[in-house]
Coordinates of C-alpha atoms in Angstrom, one line a residue:
Chain A
M656 CA 78.2 108.2 106.4
N657 CA 79.9 107.1 109.4
S658 CA 83.1 104.7 110.1
I659 CA 82.6 104.4 114.0
E660 CA 79.5 104.7 115.8
V661 CA 79.7 104.8 120.1
D662 CA 77.1 104.7 121.3
H663 CA 77.0 104.0 125.5
L664 CA 80.7 102.5 125.0
T665 CA 81.2 101.4 128.8
K666 CA 84.0 99.1 130.3
K667 CA 84.7 98.0 134.0
F668 CA 87.6 96.1 135.5
G669 CA 85.3 94.9 138.3
D670 CA 84.7 98.4 141.2
F671 CA 86.4 100.7 138.7
V672 CA 85.0 101.8 135.6
A673 CA 87.6 103.0 132.5
V674 CA 85.5 103.9 130.1
N675 CA 82.4 105.2 131.2
E676 CA 79.5 105.5 128.7
I677 CA 81.5 107.6 126.1
S678 CA 79.2 108.4 122.9
F679 CA 80.7 109.9 119.5
Q680 CA 81.2 109.5 116.2
V681 CA 83.8 109.7 113.3
R682 CA 83.0 110.0 110.1
E683 CA 84.6 108.2 106.9
G684 CA 87.8 110.6 105.4
E685 CA 88.2 111.7 109.1
I686 CA 91.4 112.4 111.6
F687 CA 89.9 112.3 114.9
G688 CA 92.5 113.1 118.1
F689 CA 91.6 110.9 120.8
L690 CA 93.2 112.9 123.9
G691 CA 93.1 112.3 127.5
A692 CA 95.0 112.1 130.8
N693 CA 97.2 108.8 131.3
G694 CA 94.6 106.6 132.7
A695 CA 91.7 108.5 131.6
G696 CA 90.7 105.1 128.9
K697 CA 91.9 106.0 126.1
T698 CA 93.7 102.6 125.7
T699 CA 90.9 100.9 126.9
A700 CA 88.7 102.4 124.4
I701 CA 90.5 101.5 121.8
K702 CA 90.8 98.0 122.3
M703 CA 86.7 98.1 121.9
M704 CA 86.6 99.6 119.0
S705 CA 89.1 97.4 117.7
G706 CA 87.6 94.2 118.5
L707 CA 90.7 93.5 121.1
L708 CA 88.0 94.3 124.6
Q709 CA 84.1 93.6 125.0
P710 CA 82.1 95.7 126.6
T711 CA 81.0 95.5 130.1
S712 CA 78.0 98.1 128.5
G713 CA 76.5 99.4 125.6
K714 CA 77.9 99.4 121.7
A715 CA 80.4 100.5 119.2
I716 CA 79.9 99.8 115.3
V717 CA 82.9 100.0 113.2
A718 CA 83.5 100.0 109.8
G719 CA 79.8 98.7 109.7
Y720 CA 80.4 95.7 112.0
D721 CA 79.3 95.0 115.8
V722 CA 82.7 94.8 118.6
T723 CA 81.0 92.8 120.5
T724 CA 79.2 89.8 117.7
Q725 CA 81.5 90.9 114.7
A726 CA 84.9 91.3 116.5
K727 CA 86.3 89.3 113.7
L728 CA 85.3 90.6 110.8
I729 CA 86.5 94.3 113.2
K730 CA 90.3 92.9 112.7
R731 CA 90.7 92.5 109.6
N732 CA 88.6 95.7 108.8
I733 CA 91.1 98.3 110.9
G734 CA 94.6 99.0 110.7
Y735 CA 96.5 99.6 114.2
M736 CA 99.6 100.5 115.4
S737 CA 101.5 101.1 118.4
Q738 CA 103.4 103.8 120.3
R739 CA 106.0 100.8 120.7
F740 CA 107.5 100.3 118.1
S741 CA 105.8 96.6 116.6
L742 CA 107.4 95.5 113.6
Y743 CA 110.1 92.7 113.8
N744 CA 113.7 93.5 114.4
D745 CA 115.9 91.0 113.2
L746 CA 113.3 91.1 109.9
T747 CA 114.0 92.7 107.0
V748 CA 111.8 96.1 105.8
F749 CA 110.4 93.8 103.4
E750 CA 109.7 90.6 105.2
N751 CA 107.8 92.2 107.9
M752 CA 105.2 94.2 104.9
Q753 CA 105.1 90.2 104.1
L754 CA 104.5 89.0 107.3
F755 CA 101.4 91.7 107.6
G756 CA 100.9 91.3 104.5
T757 CA 99.7 87.1 105.0
I758 CA 98.8 87.2 108.2
Y759 CA 95.6 89.7 106.6
K760 CA 95.3 87.4 103.8
I761 CA 96.9 89.1 100.9
P762 CA 96.6 87.1 98.1
R763 CA 99.8 86.1 97.4
T764 CA 99.5 87.9 93.5
E765 CA 98.9 91.0 94.7
L766 CA 101.1 91.5 97.9
K767 CA 105.1 91.5 96.5
Q768 CA 103.5 94.6 94.4
R769 CA 101.6 96.4 96.7
I770 CA 104.4 96.2 99.3
M771 CA 106.7 97.5 96.5
D772 CA 104.1 100.2 95.3
S773 CA 104.2 101.0 99.7
L774 CA 108.0 101.3 99.8
A775 CA 107.9 103.1 96.6
A776 CA 106.0 105.5 98.2
L777 CA 107.4 105.9 101.3
E778 CA 110.9 106.6 99.1
L779 CA 112.1 102.8 100.9
T780 CA 112.1 101.1 98.3
K781 CA 116.5 100.9 98.2
Q782 CA 116.0 100.1 102.0
A783 CA 114.0 97.3 101.3
N784 CA 116.2 94.4 101.9
L785 CA 117.6 96.0 105.3
L786 CA 117.3 94.9 109.1
V787 CA 114.4 96.7 110.8
N788 CA 117.1 96.6 113.1
S789 CA 119.5 98.8 111.5
I790 CA 117.2 101.5 110.2
P791 CA 116.7 105.3 111.8
L792 CA 113.7 106.0 114.0
G793 CA 112.4 108.0 111.9
W794 CA 112.2 105.5 108.9
K795 CA 111.0 102.6 111.5
Q796 CA 107.6 104.8 112.4
K797 CA 106.6 105.5 108.6
L798 CA 107.3 102.1 107.7
A799 CA 104.9 101.0 110.8
F800 CA 102.5 102.8 109.4
A801 CA 102.7 101.9 106.1
T802 CA 102.5 98.2 107.4
A803 CA 99.5 98.7 109.1
I804 CA 97.6 100.3 105.8
L805 CA 99.0 97.6 103.7
H806 CA 95.5 95.7 103.5
K807 CA 93.9 98.7 103.1
P808 CA 92.0 99.1 106.6
K809 CA 89.2 101.4 105.9
I810 CA 90.1 102.6 110.0
V811 CA 93.8 102.6 111.4
F812 CA 94.2 103.2 114.6
L813 CA 97.7 105.4 116.2
D814 CA 98.2 105.0 119.4
E815 CA 100.8 107.4 119.9
P816 CA 103.0 107.2 116.8
T817 CA 104.7 110.3 117.3
S818 CA 105.9 109.5 120.4
G819 CA 109.5 110.5 121.0
V820 CA 110.0 111.5 117.4
D821 CA 111.9 114.4 116.8
P822 CA 110.3 117.4 115.0
I823 CA 111.2 117.0 112.0
V824 CA 110.2 113.4 111.4
R825 CA 106.9 113.9 113.3
R826 CA 105.8 116.5 110.3
E827 CA 107.0 114.3 107.6
F828 CA 104.7 111.4 109.9
W829 CA 101.5 113.9 109.9
N830 CA 102.1 114.5 106.2
L831 CA 101.7 110.6 105.3
I832 CA 98.3 111.4 108.2
Y833 CA 97.1 113.3 105.4
Q834 CA 97.5 111.8 102.5
T835 CA 96.4 108.4 104.0
A836 CA 92.6 110.2 105.3
S837 CA 92.6 112.1 101.2
T838 CA 92.0 108.7 99.9
G839 CA 89.0 108.6 102.0
V840 CA 90.4 106.0 105.4
T841 CA 89.5 107.5 108.5
I842 CA 92.0 108.0 111.4
L843 CA 91.7 108.0 114.8
V844 CA 95.0 109.0 116.6
T845 CA 96.4 109.4 119.8
T846 CA 98.7 112.0 121.1
H847 CA 100.4 114.1 124.1
Y848 CA 101.7 116.8 121.7
M849 CA 99.3 119.1 121.5
D850 CA 100.1 121.0 118.7
E851 CA 99.5 117.4 116.3
A852 CA 95.9 118.2 118.2
E853 CA 95.2 121.2 116.0
Y854 CA 96.2 119.0 112.9
C855 CA 93.1 116.7 113.4
H856 CA 89.6 117.7 112.0
R857 CA 88.2 117.3 115.1
I858 CA 89.4 115.8 118.7
S859 CA 87.7 114.7 122.2
I860 CA 89.5 114.9 125.7
M861 CA 89.0 112.2 128.4
A862 CA 89.1 112.6 131.9
D863 CA 88.4 109.6 134.2
G864 CA 86.9 107.3 131.4
N865 CA 84.7 110.1 130.3
I866 CA 84.7 112.9 126.8
R867 CA 84.8 115.9 128.9
L868 CA 84.8 118.0 125.4
L869 CA 84.0 116.7 121.9
G870 CA 84.5 119.3 118.9
T871 CA 86.5 121.3 116.2
P872 CA 90.3 122.3 118.0
E873 CA 88.9 126.2 116.9
E874 CA 85.7 125.0 118.7
L875 CA 87.0 123.8 121.8
K876 CA 89.6 126.3 122.1
Q877 CA 86.4 129.0 121.9
Q878 CA 84.2 127.0 124.1
V879 CA 87.3 128.0 127.0
G880 CA 88.5 131.2 126.1
V881 CA 91.7 130.5 125.5
S882 CA 94.2 130.1 122.7
T883 CA 95.9 126.9 122.5
I884 CA 94.3 123.1 122.7
N885 CA 97.2 122.9 125.1
D886 CA 95.6 125.3 127.3
V887 CA 92.5 123.3 126.4
F888 CA 94.0 120.8 127.9
V889 CA 95.5 121.8 130.8
E890 CA 92.5 123.6 132.2
Y891 CA 90.5 120.2 131.7
V892 CA 92.3 117.4 133.2
K893 CA 93.5 119.8 136.3
H894 CA 94.6 116.1 139.1
Chain B
M11 CA 133.2 123.9 140.3
E12 CA 132.2 122.5 137.7
A13 CA 130.0 119.1 138.8
L14 CA 130.2 117.3 135.7
S15 CA 132.6 117.7 132.4
V16 CA 132.8 115.2 129.7
Q17 CA 135.5 115.4 127.0
K18 CA 135.4 114.1 123.7
V19 CA 133.0 111.0 125.0
N20 CA 132.8 108.2 121.7
K21 CA 130.8 104.7 121.8
V22 CA 130.3 103.4 119.2
Y23 CA 127.7 99.6 119.0
D24 CA 128.9 96.6 117.3
K25 CA 131.9 98.5 115.3
T26 CA 129.0 100.1 112.9
V27 CA 126.5 102.2 115.2
Q28 CA 128.4 105.2 116.3
A29 CA 125.9 105.6 119.0
L30 CA 127.7 109.0 120.6
Q31 CA 130.8 111.1 118.4
D32 CA 133.3 113.6 120.2
I33 CA 130.2 114.5 123.0
T34 CA 131.3 117.4 125.1
F35 CA 130.0 119.5 127.5
E36 CA 130.4 120.7 131.1
I37 CA 127.5 121.3 133.7
R38 CA 128.2 123.4 136.7
E39 CA 127.1 122.5 140.3
G40 CA 123.4 123.7 141.1
E41 CA 122.1 123.7 137.3
L42 CA 119.5 122.5 135.6
F43 CA 120.8 121.1 132.5
G44 CA 118.6 119.2 129.4
L45 CA 120.1 116.8 126.8
V46 CA 117.6 118.2 124.5
G47 CA 116.8 115.2 120.9
P48 CA 115.1 113.0 119.8
D49 CA 114.4 108.5 120.6
G50 CA 118.0 107.3 119.3
A51 CA 120.0 110.4 119.3
G52 CA 122.4 108.8 121.8
K53 CA 120.3 110.0 125.2
S54 CA 120.5 107.1 126.8
T55 CA 123.6 105.4 125.9
L56 CA 125.0 108.7 127.7
F57 CA 123.2 108.4 130.5
N58 CA 124.4 104.2 130.6
I59 CA 127.7 106.3 130.5
L60 CA 127.7 108.7 133.0
T61 CA 125.5 106.4 135.6
T62 CA 128.5 104.3 135.5
L63 CA 126.9 101.2 133.5
L64 CA 128.2 101.4 130.3
L65 CA 132.2 101.8 130.0
P66 CA 132.2 104.7 126.6
D67 CA 135.0 104.1 124.1
S68 CA 136.9 107.2 125.0
G69 CA 137.1 110.0 126.1
E70 CA 137.6 111.6 129.7
I71 CA 134.5 112.1 132.1
R72 CA 134.5 114.0 135.8
I73 CA 132.3 113.6 137.9
L74 CA 132.3 116.2 140.9
G75 CA 136.3 116.2 140.9
M76 CA 136.9 112.3 139.9
D77 CA 137.5 109.8 137.7
L78 CA 134.3 108.3 136.6
I79 CA 136.3 105.0 135.5
N80 CA 138.9 104.5 138.0
D81 CA 136.2 105.8 141.0
Y82 CA 133.3 104.7 139.5
K83 CA 132.5 103.1 143.0
L84 CA 132.7 106.5 145.0
V85 CA 130.8 108.1 141.9
R86 CA 127.7 106.0 142.8
Q87 CA 127.5 106.9 146.3
E88 CA 126.9 110.7 145.3
I89 CA 125.0 110.1 142.0
G90 CA 120.8 109.3 141.5
Y91 CA 119.3 108.0 138.5
L92 CA 116.5 107.4 137.2
P93 CA 116.4 105.6 133.9
G94 CA 113.8 105.5 131.3
T95 CA 112.3 102.8 131.7
F96 CA 110.6 101.6 135.2
S97 CA 113.0 99.9 137.6
L98 CA 111.6 99.6 140.7
Y99 CA 110.6 96.6 142.1
P100 CA 106.7 95.9 140.8
D101 CA 106.4 92.7 143.4
L102 CA 107.1 95.2 146.1
S103 CA 104.8 98.1 148.0
V104 CA 106.2 102.0 147.5
K105 CA 106.6 101.7 151.3
E106 CA 109.1 98.7 150.4
N107 CA 110.9 100.5 147.7
L108 CA 111.8 103.2 148.9
D109 CA 113.1 101.3 152.2
F110 CA 115.1 99.1 149.8
F111 CA 117.1 101.6 148.1
A112 CA 116.8 103.8 151.4
V113 CA 119.3 100.7 152.9
M114 CA 120.9 100.5 149.1
Y115 CA 122.5 103.5 150.2
K116 CA 123.2 102.9 153.5
S117 CA 120.7 105.1 154.5
N118 CA 116.9 105.4 155.9
I119 CA 113.9 107.5 155.3
E120 CA 114.2 109.8 157.9
E121 CA 117.7 110.9 157.4
N122 CA 116.6 112.4 154.3
M123 CA 112.6 112.9 154.4
D124 CA 113.0 116.7 153.8
L125 CA 113.7 116.6 150.6
I126 CA 111.7 114.5 149.4
R127 CA 108.4 115.0 151.1
P128 CA 106.6 117.3 148.9
I129 CA 107.0 114.3 146.8
W130 CA 106.2 111.6 149.0
R131 CA 103.4 113.4 150.6
Q132 CA 101.2 113.2 146.9
I133 CA 102.3 109.0 147.0
E134 CA 102.2 108.2 150.9
P135 CA 98.1 108.1 150.9
F136 CA 99.5 104.8 148.2
S137 CA 102.5 103.3 150.7
K138 CA 100.8 100.1 151.4
R139 CA 99.9 99.5 147.5
K140 CA 102.5 97.4 145.3
A141 CA 104.4 99.4 143.0
G142 CA 103.3 97.7 139.7
K143 CA 100.2 98.1 140.5
L144 CA 100.4 102.3 140.6
S145 CA 99.2 104.5 137.7
G146 CA 102.3 106.1 135.4
G147 CA 102.6 109.1 136.8
M148 CA 102.2 108.0 140.2
K149 CA 105.2 105.4 139.5
Q150 CA 107.2 108.7 138.9
K151 CA 107.5 110.0 141.9
L152 CA 108.3 107.0 143.7
A153 CA 111.0 106.4 141.4
L154 CA 112.6 110.2 141.4
C155 CA 111.8 109.8 145.7
C156 CA 113.8 106.1 145.5
A157 CA 116.4 108.3 143.0
L158 CA 116.8 110.7 145.7
I159 CA 116.4 109.0 148.8
H160 CA 120.3 108.9 149.6
R161 CA 120.5 112.5 149.1
P162 CA 122.9 112.5 145.5
R163 CA 124.2 115.7 144.5
I164 CA 123.5 114.6 141.1
L165 CA 120.5 113.5 139.4
F166 CA 120.4 112.1 136.1
L167 CA 116.6 111.8 134.5
D168 CA 116.2 110.1 131.5
E169 CA 113.0 111.2 129.7
P170 CA 111.2 111.4 132.7
T171 CA 107.7 113.0 131.6
T172 CA 108.2 111.1 128.0
G173 CA 104.1 109.0 127.1
V174 CA 102.9 111.6 129.9
D175 CA 100.1 114.5 129.5
P176 CA 100.6 117.9 129.5
V177 CA 98.9 118.4 132.8
S178 CA 101.1 116.0 134.8
R179 CA 104.3 116.9 132.6
K180 CA 103.8 120.2 134.1
E181 CA 103.7 118.6 137.9
F182 CA 106.9 116.9 137.0
W183 CA 108.9 119.7 136.1
E184 CA 107.7 122.5 139.1
I185 CA 108.8 118.6 141.1
L186 CA 112.5 119.5 139.6
Q187 CA 112.3 123.0 140.5
T188 CA 112.3 122.2 143.7
I189 CA 114.7 120.1 143.6
K190 CA 117.3 122.6 142.1
T191 CA 116.3 124.9 145.2
Q192 CA 117.4 122.4 147.6
G193 CA 121.3 122.5 145.2
I194 CA 121.4 119.0 143.2
T195 CA 122.3 119.7 140.0
V196 CA 120.7 118.0 137.6
L197 CA 120.5 116.3 133.9
V198 CA 117.7 115.7 132.4
S199 CA 116.5 114.3 128.8
T200 CA 113.5 115.1 126.8
P201 CA 112.1 114.8 123.8
Y202 CA 109.8 117.5 124.1
M203 CA 111.0 121.1 122.8
D204 CA 108.7 123.3 125.2
E205 CA 110.5 122.0 128.4
A206 CA 113.7 123.0 126.4
T207 CA 112.2 126.7 128.0
L208 CA 112.4 124.6 131.5
C209 CA 116.3 124.9 131.9
D210 CA 119.0 126.8 132.7
R211 CA 120.9 126.0 129.8
I212 CA 120.3 122.4 127.5
A213 CA 122.1 120.5 125.0
L214 CA 120.9 119.9 121.5
I215 CA 121.4 116.1 120.3
Q216 CA 120.9 114.6 116.9
N217 CA 122.4 111.4 115.9
G218 CA 124.6 110.6 118.8
K219 CA 126.4 114.6 118.3
I220 CA 125.8 117.8 120.1
L221 CA 124.3 120.0 117.5
G222 CA 124.6 123.2 119.8
I223 CA 124.8 124.2 123.9
D224 CA 123.0 126.6 125.3
T225 CA 120.4 128.8 127.5
P226 CA 117.3 128.6 125.5
Q227 CA 117.2 132.5 125.3
S228 CA 120.5 132.7 123.6
I229 CA 119.3 129.3 121.3
I230 CA 116.7 131.7 120.5
Q231 CA 118.8 134.4 119.5
H232 CA 121.3 132.7 117.0
F233 CA 118.3 131.7 115.1
K234 CA 119.6 132.1 111.5
G235 CA 116.3 133.2 109.4
T236 CA 113.5 135.8 109.5
L237 CA 110.6 133.2 111.2
Y238 CA 107.4 134.2 110.2
T239 CA 103.3 133.1 111.1
F240 CA 100.3 132.8 109.2
R241 CA 97.0 130.8 109.2
S242 CA 95.9 128.9 106.0
A243 CA 92.5 128.0 105.1
D244 CA 94.0 124.3 104.1
I245 CA 97.2 123.7 105.5
F246 CA 98.5 120.8 103.3
S247 CA 97.2 122.3 100.7
L248 CA 99.8 125.7 101.2
L249 CA 102.6 122.6 102.4
K250 CA 102.4 121.5 98.7
A251 CA 102.3 124.8 97.4
L252 CA 105.0 125.8 99.0
E253 CA 107.4 123.2 97.6
D254 CA 107.4 125.4 94.5
C255 CA 107.8 128.5 95.8
P256 CA 111.6 129.9 94.7
L257 CA 112.5 132.0 97.7
Q258 CA 115.4 130.3 100.4
C259 CA 112.8 129.6 102.7
N260 CA 112.5 126.7 105.2
Y261 CA 108.3 126.0 106.2
Y262 CA 106.4 123.9 108.2
P263 CA 102.9 123.8 109.7
Y264 CA 103.5 124.2 113.5
G265 CA 99.9 123.1 115.4
E266 CA 97.5 125.5 114.3
Y267 CA 99.9 128.0 111.8
C268 CA 102.6 127.6 109.3
H269 CA 105.9 128.7 110.1
I270 CA 108.0 130.1 107.3
A271 CA 111.8 130.8 108.1
F272 CA 113.1 133.5 104.9
Y273 CA 116.8 133.3 104.1
E274 CA 116.9 136.6 101.8
D275 CA 115.8 140.3 102.2
M276 CA 113.1 140.0 103.8
E277 CA 112.0 143.8 102.3
T278 CA 112.7 142.5 98.8
A279 CA 111.3 138.8 99.9
M280 CA 108.1 139.3 101.1
P281 CA 106.4 140.8 98.7
Q282 CA 107.9 138.4 96.3
F283 CA 106.4 135.4 98.8
L284 CA 103.1 137.5 98.8
Q285 CA 102.9 137.4 94.9
F286 CA 104.1 133.6 94.7
L287 CA 101.0 133.2 97.7
E288 CA 98.5 135.0 95.0
E289 CA 99.2 133.1 91.3
Q290 CA 98.9 130.0 93.8
G291 CA 95.2 130.8 94.5
Q292 CA 96.0 130.7 98.5
E293 CA 94.1 132.1 100.7
H294 CA 96.1 133.3 104.2
G295 CA 95.5 135.4 107.2
E296 CA 98.3 138.4 108.2
I297 CA 101.7 137.2 107.8
K298 CA 103.4 137.9 110.7
P299 CA 107.2 138.1 112.0
I300 CA 107.1 136.0 114.9
Q301 CA 110.1 135.2 117.8
P302 CA 111.3 131.4 117.3
S303 CA 110.7 128.5 119.5
I304 CA 113.2 126.1 121.1
E305 CA 111.5 123.7 118.7
D306 CA 112.1 126.0 115.7
C307 CA 115.7 126.4 116.4
F308 CA 115.8 122.5 116.6
I309 CA 114.4 122.1 112.8
E310 CA 116.7 124.8 111.8
I311 CA 119.7 123.3 113.0
V312 CA 118.8 119.8 112.3
K313 CA 118.6 120.9 107.9
M314 CA 121.5 122.8 108.3
H315 CA 123.5 120.0 109.0
R316 CA 121.5 118.4 107.2
H317 CA 123.1 120.4 104.0
E318 CA 126.3 120.6 105.4

């Protein structure tokens, strides 16, 4: 079954075509790498898929809902984590999760237990009452991810979740992504680290508002006749 | 002569956060020196100190023979700085921004045009556009022009390529190489390990401490383990299985491969390892020795510091 179905999705800002009739599907439980150059239209496409921005034309069904008519239901059924750290520094770890859990209307009777389970899985139980400000960046990224999936969304959008993170934490983060996907959650992730593209089930490469390539990392390397995704990228996104 | 000499620099924020701890290094004139480490390592704090914007708690810094703290006004004339966050005037045009920075340094655009021409040529078609309306890559090129317009002797670049796509990153490093040929000393920071190999020398930094300084080649030569690479049908099942591996080793995914560094006598360890994989029912491709990358070295060094 498909979690995301995008059909000729387009966004224009005046004369500028930010996203140009893109079409693709993402399966349930799939880790889909959404790659592209800066300014290629990735963020605009993600905003449309997450119900934050209305498309100019075309269609997208996300978690079974139509982005043009059911944006509210989409927001309730997806998780989102952005490149810039999105938690409140002056709240504690627990308070942050409580805040987002409440916004997503997780029943109060359940919320505390769910937060404690989530923190236990990350081995952050001892840090529950520390201000987010005071914990290392690597933990913050994992915490932001745990917060984004606290309401058990069907799909998580991760926008450059590992930007600037050290090589060890980057790998720990991908381990979390894999664990989450293995429970049936669909992951759509953007990254500028090309080794991470290799961890995805399938990837797409966008340039100038179009999807130029789409397939498994192996397929794309064979198609282009190179040995790494970095080479595929450079070949297709020449300026 | 040393362009920059940093001796035992310390900085503590809010009496508790040790941002920098005994930072000591030297940069030779004309060198392209890389400060490589993740967010939160202390890179920006160090840049703010070296560019006279922040006082260290202790330590001594000499820059082009001057004392950084006492001679800060003179130092400012000789350095260029590209901060980690966009810091041009978004409501001024591209040309106005460049003019502004040239005038601030009592110069004009024409005087040093030869230095910035290769970069300027790429943004000149947009010279009337407001800087705030430029794309990310263009903003970065304009910021670099503004940092160079007074022909500094040392250029400080704080994470110029973070969040930048691989093609633009490659272009930016080509520009840095041309700046270096002009005799300008460059200190550049980056969280991308692959960029480290493009520097003359690098310092690896984590948690406010320098973990090692050397040429990239020499850091690679000093890798302590014996590194192998191989493919697996299911890399995450493999990594899970390796948790029970009885050998002294360090393993992690590396793109489509698994890298494993052994700290053992390989003649006996490799047969044991192959047997272990077999017992675990792990299917795998050929296990080949491989030369470590800077990323492998960084992982090894950080893990060793964790155990200390």
